Short mmCIF file of C-alpha atoms in Angstrom, two decimals:
data_model
loop_
_atom_site.label_atom_id
_atom_site.label_comp_id
_atom_site.label_asym_id
_atom_site.label_seq_id
_atom_site.Cartn_x
_atom_site.Cartn_y
_atom_site.Cartn_z
CA UNK A 1 -77.46 -45.53 -88.70
CA UNK A 2 -77.55 -42.10 -90.30
CA UNK A 3 -76.47 -41.75 -93.92
CA UNK A 4 -74.30 -44.81 -93.54
CA UNK A 5 -72.62 -43.48 -90.37
CA UNK A 6 -72.53 -45.92 -87.51
CA UNK A 7 -72.89 -43.76 -84.39
CA UNK A 8 -72.25 -46.61 -81.95
CA UNK A 9 -69.02 -47.57 -83.66
CA UNK A 10 -67.68 -44.12 -84.50
CA UNK A 11 -68.55 -42.52 -81.09
CA UNK A 12 -67.06 -45.24 -78.94
CA UNK A 13 -65.14 -43.36 -76.23
CA UNK A 14 -62.75 -46.27 -75.78
CA UNK A 15 -61.42 -45.65 -79.27
CA UNK A 16 -60.26 -42.20 -78.17
CA UNK A 17 -58.91 -43.07 -74.70
CA UNK A 18 -55.23 -42.87 -73.83
CA UNK A 19 -53.26 -46.05 -74.31
CA UNK A 20 -50.12 -47.08 -72.48
CA UNK A 21 -48.72 -46.15 -69.06
CA UNK A 22 -50.12 -43.51 -66.72
CA UNK A 23 -47.16 -41.26 -67.50
CA UNK A 24 -47.89 -41.29 -71.22
CA UNK A 25 -51.59 -40.70 -70.50
CA UNK A 26 -50.71 -37.69 -68.36
CA UNK A 27 -48.84 -35.88 -71.14
CA UNK A 28 -49.33 -32.12 -71.39
CA UNK A 29 -46.97 -31.98 -74.41
CA UNK A 30 -48.90 -34.36 -76.67
CA UNK A 31 -49.21 -32.79 -80.13
CA UNK A 32 -52.02 -33.23 -82.59
CA UNK A 33 -51.21 -33.78 -86.27
CA UNK A 34 -53.34 -31.57 -88.52
CA UNK A 35 -55.81 -33.55 -90.67
CA UNK A 36 -58.26 -32.37 -93.32
CA UNK A 37 -61.46 -31.06 -91.81
CA UNK A 38 -64.26 -33.47 -92.62
CA UNK A 39 -67.87 -32.32 -92.90
CA UNK A 40 -69.85 -33.29 -89.82
CA UNK A 41 -73.54 -33.52 -89.33
CA UNK A 42 -75.14 -31.01 -86.97
CA UNK A 43 -76.62 -33.78 -84.83
CA UNK A 44 -73.27 -35.56 -84.28
CA UNK A 45 -70.94 -34.11 -81.58
CA UNK A 46 -67.32 -33.61 -82.57
CA UNK A 47 -65.24 -36.25 -80.73
CA UNK A 48 -61.71 -35.91 -79.34
CA UNK A 49 -58.78 -36.61 -81.60
CA UNK A 50 -58.30 -40.27 -82.38
CA UNK A 51 -55.06 -41.94 -81.36
CA UNK A 52 -53.94 -42.22 -84.98
CA UNK A 53 -54.15 -38.43 -85.26
CA UNK A 54 -52.00 -37.89 -82.14
CA UNK A 55 -48.21 -37.98 -82.07
CA UNK A 56 -47.00 -39.41 -78.77
CA UNK A 57 -43.93 -37.73 -77.35
CA UNK A 58 -41.02 -39.66 -75.90
CA UNK A 59 -40.76 -37.75 -72.61
CA UNK A 60 -43.77 -35.46 -72.51
CA UNK A 61 -45.49 -37.35 -69.72
CA UNK A 62 -42.34 -37.37 -67.60
CA UNK A 63 -41.86 -33.66 -68.10
CA UNK A 64 -45.48 -33.06 -67.07
CA UNK A 65 -45.07 -35.05 -63.85
CA UNK A 66 -41.78 -33.26 -63.10
CA UNK A 67 -43.40 -29.86 -63.65
CA UNK A 68 -46.28 -30.78 -61.36
CA UNK A 69 -43.89 -31.79 -58.59
CA UNK A 70 -41.76 -28.66 -58.98
CA UNK A 71 -44.89 -26.50 -58.95
CA UNK A 72 -46.09 -28.20 -55.79
CA UNK A 73 -42.75 -27.68 -54.02
CA UNK A 74 -42.58 -24.02 -55.03
CA UNK A 75 -46.19 -23.47 -54.00
CA UNK A 76 -45.47 -24.91 -50.57
CA UNK A 77 -42.37 -22.72 -50.28
CA UNK A 78 -44.36 -19.60 -51.16
CA UNK A 79 -47.06 -20.58 -48.69
CA UNK A 80 -44.50 -21.04 -45.89
CA UNK A 81 -42.85 -17.71 -46.74
CA UNK A 82 -46.21 -15.94 -46.74
CA UNK A 83 -47.16 -17.55 -43.43
CA UNK A 84 -43.86 -16.51 -41.78
CA UNK A 85 -44.17 -12.98 -43.06
CA UNK A 86 -41.35 -10.49 -43.37
CA UNK A 87 -39.36 -9.16 -40.42
CA UNK A 88 -38.12 -5.61 -40.08
CA UNK A 89 -35.52 -4.72 -37.42
CA UNK A 90 -35.09 -1.10 -36.38
CA UNK A 91 -33.27 0.60 -33.49
CA UNK A 92 -34.45 3.67 -31.64
CA UNK A 93 -33.77 5.52 -28.43
CA UNK A 94 -35.93 4.16 -25.64
CA UNK A 95 -38.37 6.97 -24.85
CA UNK A 96 -40.31 5.28 -22.07
CA UNK A 97 -39.36 5.66 -18.41
CA UNK A 98 -39.32 2.51 -16.28
CA UNK A 99 -37.88 1.81 -12.85
CA UNK A 100 -38.08 -1.95 -12.36
CA UNK A 101 -36.69 -4.94 -14.24
CA UNK A 102 -37.49 -8.60 -13.64
CA UNK A 103 -34.82 -11.28 -13.81
CA UNK A 104 -35.91 -14.90 -14.31
CA UNK A 105 -33.46 -17.46 -13.02
CA UNK A 106 -33.26 -21.26 -12.99
CA UNK A 107 -29.78 -22.39 -11.88
CA UNK A 108 -28.46 -25.59 -10.32
CA UNK A 109 -25.25 -25.25 -8.27
CA UNK A 110 -23.35 -28.33 -7.12
CA UNK A 111 -23.46 -27.37 -3.44
CA UNK A 112 -25.99 -27.74 -0.65
CA UNK A 113 -28.63 -25.02 -0.41
CA UNK A 114 -27.63 -24.20 3.16
CA UNK A 115 -24.07 -23.43 2.00
CA UNK A 116 -25.03 -20.84 -0.62
CA UNK A 117 -25.73 -17.10 -0.50
CA UNK A 118 -27.63 -15.46 -3.37
CA UNK A 119 -27.59 -11.65 -3.52
CA UNK A 120 -27.94 -8.72 -5.89
CA UNK A 121 -26.00 -5.47 -5.63
CA UNK A 122 -26.99 -2.74 -8.10
CA UNK A 123 -25.56 0.65 -9.06
CA UNK A 124 -28.13 2.42 -6.89
CA UNK A 125 -26.47 0.88 -3.84
CA UNK A 126 -29.36 -1.41 -2.99
CA UNK A 127 -28.57 -4.89 -1.77
CA UNK A 128 -31.30 -7.45 -2.39
CA UNK A 129 -31.31 -10.72 -0.50
CA UNK A 130 -32.32 -12.80 -3.50
CA UNK A 131 -32.29 -16.04 -1.52
CA UNK A 132 -35.36 -14.87 0.39
CA UNK A 133 -37.36 -14.24 -2.80
CA UNK A 134 -36.23 -17.18 -4.88
CA UNK A 135 -37.06 -20.86 -4.44
CA UNK A 136 -34.26 -23.20 -3.38
CA UNK A 137 -34.81 -26.94 -3.76
CA UNK A 138 -32.32 -29.72 -2.91
CA UNK A 139 -31.60 -31.84 -5.96
CA UNK A 140 -29.12 -34.24 -7.56
CA UNK A 141 -26.58 -33.16 -10.15
CA UNK A 142 -27.20 -36.29 -12.24
CA UNK A 143 -30.85 -35.31 -12.69
CA UNK A 144 -29.74 -32.38 -14.86
CA UNK A 145 -26.73 -33.63 -16.81
CA UNK A 146 -25.93 -36.87 -18.62
CA UNK A 147 -22.84 -39.04 -18.37
CA UNK A 148 -20.94 -36.73 -20.73
CA UNK A 149 -21.71 -33.69 -18.62
CA UNK A 150 -24.23 -32.23 -21.10
CA UNK A 151 -27.58 -30.75 -20.18
CA UNK A 152 -29.96 -33.69 -20.65
CA UNK A 153 -33.36 -32.19 -19.82
CA UNK A 154 -35.33 -31.17 -22.88
CA UNK A 155 -37.98 -28.51 -23.34
CA UNK A 156 -41.63 -28.75 -24.25
CA UNK A 157 -43.35 -26.93 -27.10
CA UNK A 158 -43.58 -23.79 -24.94
CA UNK A 159 -39.93 -23.83 -23.91
CA UNK A 160 -40.26 -25.03 -20.32
CA UNK A 161 -37.75 -27.50 -18.91
CA UNK A 162 -39.20 -31.01 -18.87
CA UNK A 163 -38.28 -32.66 -15.56
CA UNK A 164 -41.04 -35.28 -15.64
CA UNK A 165 -42.61 -33.86 -12.48
CA UNK A 166 -45.24 -31.60 -14.03
CA UNK A 167 -45.65 -27.90 -13.26
CA UNK A 168 -46.44 -25.84 -10.19
CA UNK A 169 -48.19 -22.56 -9.79
CA UNK A 170 -44.91 -20.76 -9.16
CA UNK A 171 -44.49 -17.70 -11.32
CA UNK A 172 -47.52 -15.80 -12.53
CA UNK A 173 -45.96 -14.07 -15.50
CA UNK A 174 -46.79 -14.01 -19.14
CA UNK A 175 -45.48 -16.88 -21.18
CA UNK A 176 -44.47 -16.52 -24.77
CA UNK A 177 -42.08 -16.79 -27.61
CA UNK A 178 -42.44 -19.46 -30.21
CA UNK A 179 -39.10 -20.52 -31.56
CA UNK A 180 -39.66 -19.64 -35.19
CA UNK A 181 -42.14 -16.86 -36.00
CA UNK A 182 -43.00 -13.48 -34.53
CA UNK A 183 -46.74 -14.21 -34.66
CA UNK A 184 -46.08 -17.31 -32.51
CA UNK A 185 -44.13 -15.14 -30.09
CA UNK A 186 -46.99 -12.69 -29.72
CA UNK A 187 -49.68 -15.39 -29.54
CA UNK A 188 -47.89 -17.41 -26.84
CA UNK A 189 -47.06 -14.24 -24.94
CA UNK A 190 -50.69 -13.94 -23.84
CA UNK A 191 -50.58 -17.22 -21.91
CA UNK A 192 -49.38 -17.95 -18.40
CA UNK A 193 -46.07 -19.56 -17.47
CA UNK A 194 -45.29 -22.10 -14.76
CA UNK A 195 -41.98 -23.28 -13.42
CA UNK A 196 -41.32 -27.00 -13.62
CA UNK A 197 -41.11 -28.98 -10.41
CA UNK A 198 -37.74 -30.16 -9.17
CA UNK A 199 -37.12 -33.90 -9.77
CA UNK A 200 -37.71 -36.02 -6.67
CA UNK A 201 -34.82 -37.36 -4.63
CA UNK A 202 -36.48 -40.72 -3.82
CA UNK A 203 -34.50 -41.07 -0.60
CA UNK A 204 -31.13 -40.02 -2.03
CA UNK A 205 -29.01 -37.37 -0.35
CA UNK A 206 -28.98 -34.10 -2.27
CA UNK A 207 -25.63 -32.89 -3.58
CA UNK A 208 -26.83 -29.78 -5.42
CA UNK A 209 -29.22 -26.87 -5.02
CA UNK A 210 -31.72 -25.61 -7.57
CA UNK A 211 -32.33 -21.84 -7.35
CA UNK A 212 -35.25 -20.59 -9.43
CA UNK A 213 -37.90 -17.90 -9.60
CA UNK A 214 -38.35 -14.25 -10.56
CA UNK A 215 -36.77 -11.20 -8.93
CA UNK A 216 -37.91 -7.60 -9.27
CA UNK A 217 -34.85 -5.36 -9.49
CA UNK A 218 -34.06 -1.73 -10.11
CA UNK A 219 -33.60 -1.04 -13.80
CA UNK A 220 -29.97 -0.03 -13.42
CA UNK A 221 -26.62 -1.72 -13.78
CA UNK A 222 -26.19 -4.51 -11.24
CA UNK A 223 -24.40 -7.65 -10.15
CA UNK A 224 -26.20 -10.89 -9.36
CA UNK A 225 -23.95 -13.38 -7.58
CA UNK A 226 -23.95 -16.75 -5.87
CA UNK A 227 -21.28 -17.18 -3.23
CA UNK A 228 -20.52 -19.53 -0.35
CA UNK A 229 -21.67 -19.13 3.22
CA UNK A 230 -19.30 -16.94 5.19
CA UNK A 231 -17.52 -15.56 2.13
CA UNK A 232 -18.24 -12.25 0.48
CA UNK A 233 -21.02 -11.33 2.88
CA UNK A 234 -19.91 -12.51 6.29
CA UNK A 235 -22.55 -13.74 8.67
CA UNK A 236 -22.33 -14.10 12.41
CA UNK A 237 -20.17 -17.13 13.11
CA UNK A 238 -20.85 -18.54 9.62
CA UNK A 239 -17.96 -20.01 7.70
CA UNK A 240 -17.79 -22.87 5.22
CA UNK A 241 -14.91 -25.25 4.82
CA UNK A 242 -13.09 -24.56 1.56
CA UNK A 243 -13.22 -28.24 0.61
CA UNK A 244 -16.99 -27.93 0.25
CA UNK A 245 -16.65 -25.32 -2.50
CA UNK A 246 -17.89 -26.50 -5.88
CA UNK A 247 -19.40 -23.80 -8.05
CA UNK A 248 -20.10 -26.06 -11.03
CA UNK A 249 -23.49 -24.92 -12.25
CA UNK A 250 -26.22 -25.48 -14.82
CA UNK A 251 -28.22 -22.56 -16.23
CA UNK A 252 -31.59 -23.65 -17.58
CA UNK A 253 -33.12 -20.15 -17.67
CA UNK A 254 -31.67 -16.66 -17.41
CA UNK A 255 -33.77 -13.87 -18.89
CA UNK A 256 -34.90 -10.34 -18.18
CA UNK A 257 -38.42 -8.95 -18.25
CA UNK A 258 -41.57 -11.10 -18.38
CA UNK A 259 -40.98 -14.83 -17.90
CA UNK A 260 -41.12 -16.10 -21.48
CA UNK A 261 -39.51 -19.57 -21.40
CA UNK A 262 -39.90 -20.36 -25.10
CA UNK A 263 -37.45 -17.60 -25.98
CA UNK A 264 -34.00 -19.16 -26.42
CA UNK A 265 -31.53 -16.99 -24.53
CA UNK A 266 -27.73 -17.19 -24.94
CA UNK A 267 -27.15 -18.77 -21.52
CA UNK A 268 -29.99 -21.29 -21.61
CA UNK A 269 -28.82 -24.92 -21.22
CA UNK A 270 -25.33 -23.81 -20.16
CA UNK A 271 -23.22 -26.28 -18.13
CA UNK A 272 -19.99 -24.99 -16.54
CA UNK A 273 -17.79 -27.23 -14.38
CA UNK A 274 -15.35 -25.82 -11.82
CA UNK A 275 -11.78 -27.09 -12.06
CA UNK A 276 -10.90 -26.14 -8.47
CA UNK A 277 -12.57 -25.34 -5.16
CA UNK A 278 -11.73 -21.67 -5.63
CA UNK A 279 -13.20 -21.00 -9.06
CA UNK A 280 -14.81 -17.78 -10.24
CA UNK A 281 -17.35 -17.67 -13.07
CA UNK A 282 -18.19 -14.26 -14.54
CA UNK A 283 -20.87 -13.43 -17.11
CA UNK A 284 -21.06 -9.90 -18.58
CA UNK A 285 -24.48 -9.17 -20.07
CA UNK A 286 -25.68 -6.27 -22.24
CA UNK A 287 -29.46 -6.14 -21.96
CA UNK A 288 -31.39 -4.59 -24.86
CA UNK A 289 -35.11 -3.76 -24.48
CA UNK A 290 -36.99 -5.38 -27.36
CA UNK A 291 -40.49 -5.08 -28.78
CA UNK A 292 -42.05 -7.80 -30.96
CA UNK A 293 -45.01 -6.70 -33.07
CA UNK A 294 -47.32 -8.34 -35.60
CA UNK A 295 -48.42 -5.68 -38.06
CA UNK A 296 -47.30 -2.06 -37.94
CA UNK A 297 -47.95 -0.43 -34.57
CA UNK A 298 -51.08 1.70 -34.62
CA UNK A 299 -52.75 -0.32 -37.37
CA UNK A 300 -55.97 -2.22 -36.85
CA UNK A 301 -55.33 -5.68 -35.37
CA UNK A 302 -51.64 -5.10 -34.55
CA UNK A 303 -50.36 -6.63 -31.29
CA UNK A 304 -47.07 -6.24 -29.46
CA UNK A 305 -45.03 -7.79 -26.65
CA UNK A 306 -42.27 -6.05 -24.73
CA UNK A 307 -39.31 -8.03 -23.39
CA UNK A 308 -35.51 -7.93 -23.29
CA UNK A 309 -32.69 -9.65 -25.11
CA UNK A 310 -29.04 -9.75 -24.16
CA UNK A 311 -25.57 -10.48 -25.45
CA UNK A 312 -23.11 -12.20 -23.13
CA UNK A 313 -19.37 -12.55 -22.62
CA UNK A 314 -18.10 -15.29 -20.28
CA UNK A 315 -14.88 -15.50 -18.29
CA UNK A 316 -13.98 -18.25 -15.80
CA UNK A 317 -10.80 -19.25 -14.04
CA UNK A 318 -9.37 -20.72 -10.86
CA UNK A 319 -8.56 -17.97 -8.37
CA UNK A 320 -6.33 -17.77 -5.28
CA UNK A 321 -7.82 -18.14 -1.82
CA UNK A 322 -7.61 -14.39 -1.32
CA UNK A 323 -10.32 -13.95 -4.00
CA UNK A 324 -14.00 -14.69 -3.45
CA UNK A 325 -15.14 -17.62 -5.62
CA UNK A 326 -18.64 -18.01 -6.98
CA UNK A 327 -20.93 -17.29 -9.93
CA UNK A 328 -21.21 -13.59 -10.84
CA UNK A 329 -23.62 -12.16 -13.42
CA UNK A 330 -22.94 -8.50 -14.21
CA UNK A 331 -25.66 -6.86 -16.32
CA UNK A 332 -25.98 -3.46 -17.92
CA UNK A 333 -29.11 -1.93 -19.51
CA UNK A 334 -28.54 -0.41 -22.94
CA UNK A 335 -30.37 2.90 -23.65
CA UNK A 336 -31.71 1.70 -27.01
CA UNK A 337 -34.87 -0.08 -28.09
CA UNK A 338 -34.97 -2.83 -30.70
CA UNK A 339 -38.23 -3.03 -32.65
CA UNK A 340 -38.96 -6.28 -34.51
CA UNK A 341 -42.06 -6.04 -36.69
CA UNK A 342 -43.56 -8.85 -38.72
CA UNK A 343 -45.76 -7.98 -41.68
CA UNK A 344 -47.58 -10.30 -44.02
CA UNK A 345 -48.63 -9.62 -47.61
CA UNK A 346 -52.30 -9.71 -48.52
CA UNK A 347 -53.96 -12.86 -49.84
CA UNK A 348 -54.22 -11.28 -53.30
CA UNK A 349 -50.47 -10.67 -53.42
CA UNK A 350 -49.86 -14.25 -52.32
CA UNK A 351 -52.08 -15.58 -55.14
CA UNK A 352 -50.28 -13.37 -57.67
CA UNK A 353 -46.92 -14.76 -56.54
CA UNK A 354 -48.19 -18.32 -56.86
CA UNK A 355 -49.49 -17.63 -60.38
CA UNK A 356 -46.14 -16.12 -61.38
CA UNK A 357 -44.23 -19.08 -59.99
CA UNK A 358 -46.45 -21.69 -61.68
CA UNK A 359 -46.35 -19.76 -64.97
CA UNK A 360 -42.55 -19.65 -64.82
CA UNK A 361 -42.43 -23.41 -64.24
CA UNK A 362 -44.72 -24.03 -67.22
CA UNK A 363 -42.60 -21.84 -69.53
CA UNK A 364 -39.36 -23.42 -68.35
CA UNK A 365 -40.84 -26.90 -68.67
CA UNK A 366 -42.07 -26.17 -72.20
CA UNK A 367 -38.65 -25.02 -73.37
CA UNK A 368 -36.97 -27.91 -71.59
CA UNK A 369 -39.30 -30.35 -73.30
CA UNK A 370 -38.73 -28.75 -76.70
CA UNK A 371 -34.97 -28.87 -76.26
CA UNK A 372 -34.85 -32.50 -75.16
CA UNK A 373 -37.28 -33.50 -77.91
CA UNK A 374 -35.13 -31.74 -80.52
CA UNK A 375 -31.96 -33.41 -79.19
CA UNK A 376 -33.63 -36.82 -79.20
CA UNK A 377 -34.87 -36.34 -82.74
CA UNK A 378 -31.46 -35.14 -83.96
CA UNK A 379 -29.70 -38.12 -82.41
CA UNK A 380 -32.26 -40.45 -83.93
CA UNK A 381 -31.72 -39.02 -87.43
CA UNK A 382 -27.98 -39.31 -86.95
CA UNK A 383 -28.22 -42.97 -85.98
CA UNK A 384 -30.53 -43.70 -88.92
CA UNK A 385 -28.09 -41.96 -91.29
CA UNK A 386 -25.19 -44.15 -90.12
CA UNK A 387 -27.23 -47.34 -90.46
CA UNK A 388 -28.29 -46.67 -94.08
CA UNK A 389 -26.11 -47.15 -97.16
CA UNK A 390 -26.11 -45.33 -100.50
CA UNK A 391 -29.53 -44.52 -101.96
CA UNK A 392 -31.15 -45.51 -98.67
CA UNK A 393 -30.21 -49.20 -98.96
CA UNK A 394 -29.75 -50.50 -95.38
CA UNK A 395 -26.98 -52.79 -94.13
CA UNK A 396 -25.74 -54.66 -97.23
CA UNK A 397 -26.76 -55.39 -100.85
CA UNK A 398 -29.00 -58.35 -101.51
CA UNK A 399 -27.29 -61.02 -103.52
#
């Protein structure tokens, strides 16, 4: 007791705690009603405002919770945008001189491996016996497509076809290309790629042939084609019955440059079914050399990966028996270079953006709260005015 002031009673924290629901307790818009300043003793700390001095708002707590949620969503959006960085696409004339180009192929044709010829003929006049450099495995068509004829094998996080048989050591090329961000592309590009194993036959008779692997070609215009034995390139005494022709095919991978399976190419997961024994499929590809970079080239810590992209036009039709059927991929190398550079703002710039976003939410929330509070108060006064009679007498006159 000090000068009649009961410290234990007057300084009870429970008397100043928030009452009601958690929403009303978490109210950033609670307003304090001015009261006369009372003299306080130096030894007594000034407590928080008492509940009777505080005017509780109707929706202040709800507005506070809504602002917190909006701020959290916008913060996460800014964080994701900062993490992705900004992409810049520029074209330039390719200045480098190169002579070779790799083609990565994973195709299933609905014919026996012994009945197929795989060759490459380029503009330099070289003929490459691709069948001798690629892997050919007997397989079943149903292992690769579902009942509706769609490609049913999925891909793993690194873009490789999941056959359920694990991976072999075939293919010793760089792996790369995340599906979303350039920095994932560059990071994965430093790893090694492996071709998936062909699903087992388990005693069944193969009706298809899987052709896969990497070919080193001349970097000039060329034609990669799959034809039937004894047709197109005639062998000694080799000829295949026309009834055995079925050039229905599944393309799981077709890319140029380093084997980077996570990069989604236009022809990946393509399924094309032949409508006749003599059917010709043609794909016209325009290959564009492409460089992916994180940070501006030449800067400290910048890394790059060189690969190729392509655009494709497809044409397929049944042909007469005087025309050679098969699968033909005609490719042309464009003399331009596409540079894709990802840059990321500094951490200080990211923090400034977050502060600006949160500040904007607070200002908008404040004005929204003020507006709704004013509307609620105006409607309340209007209802009270209709419920009162003359001279403030409510309802009816007392008898």
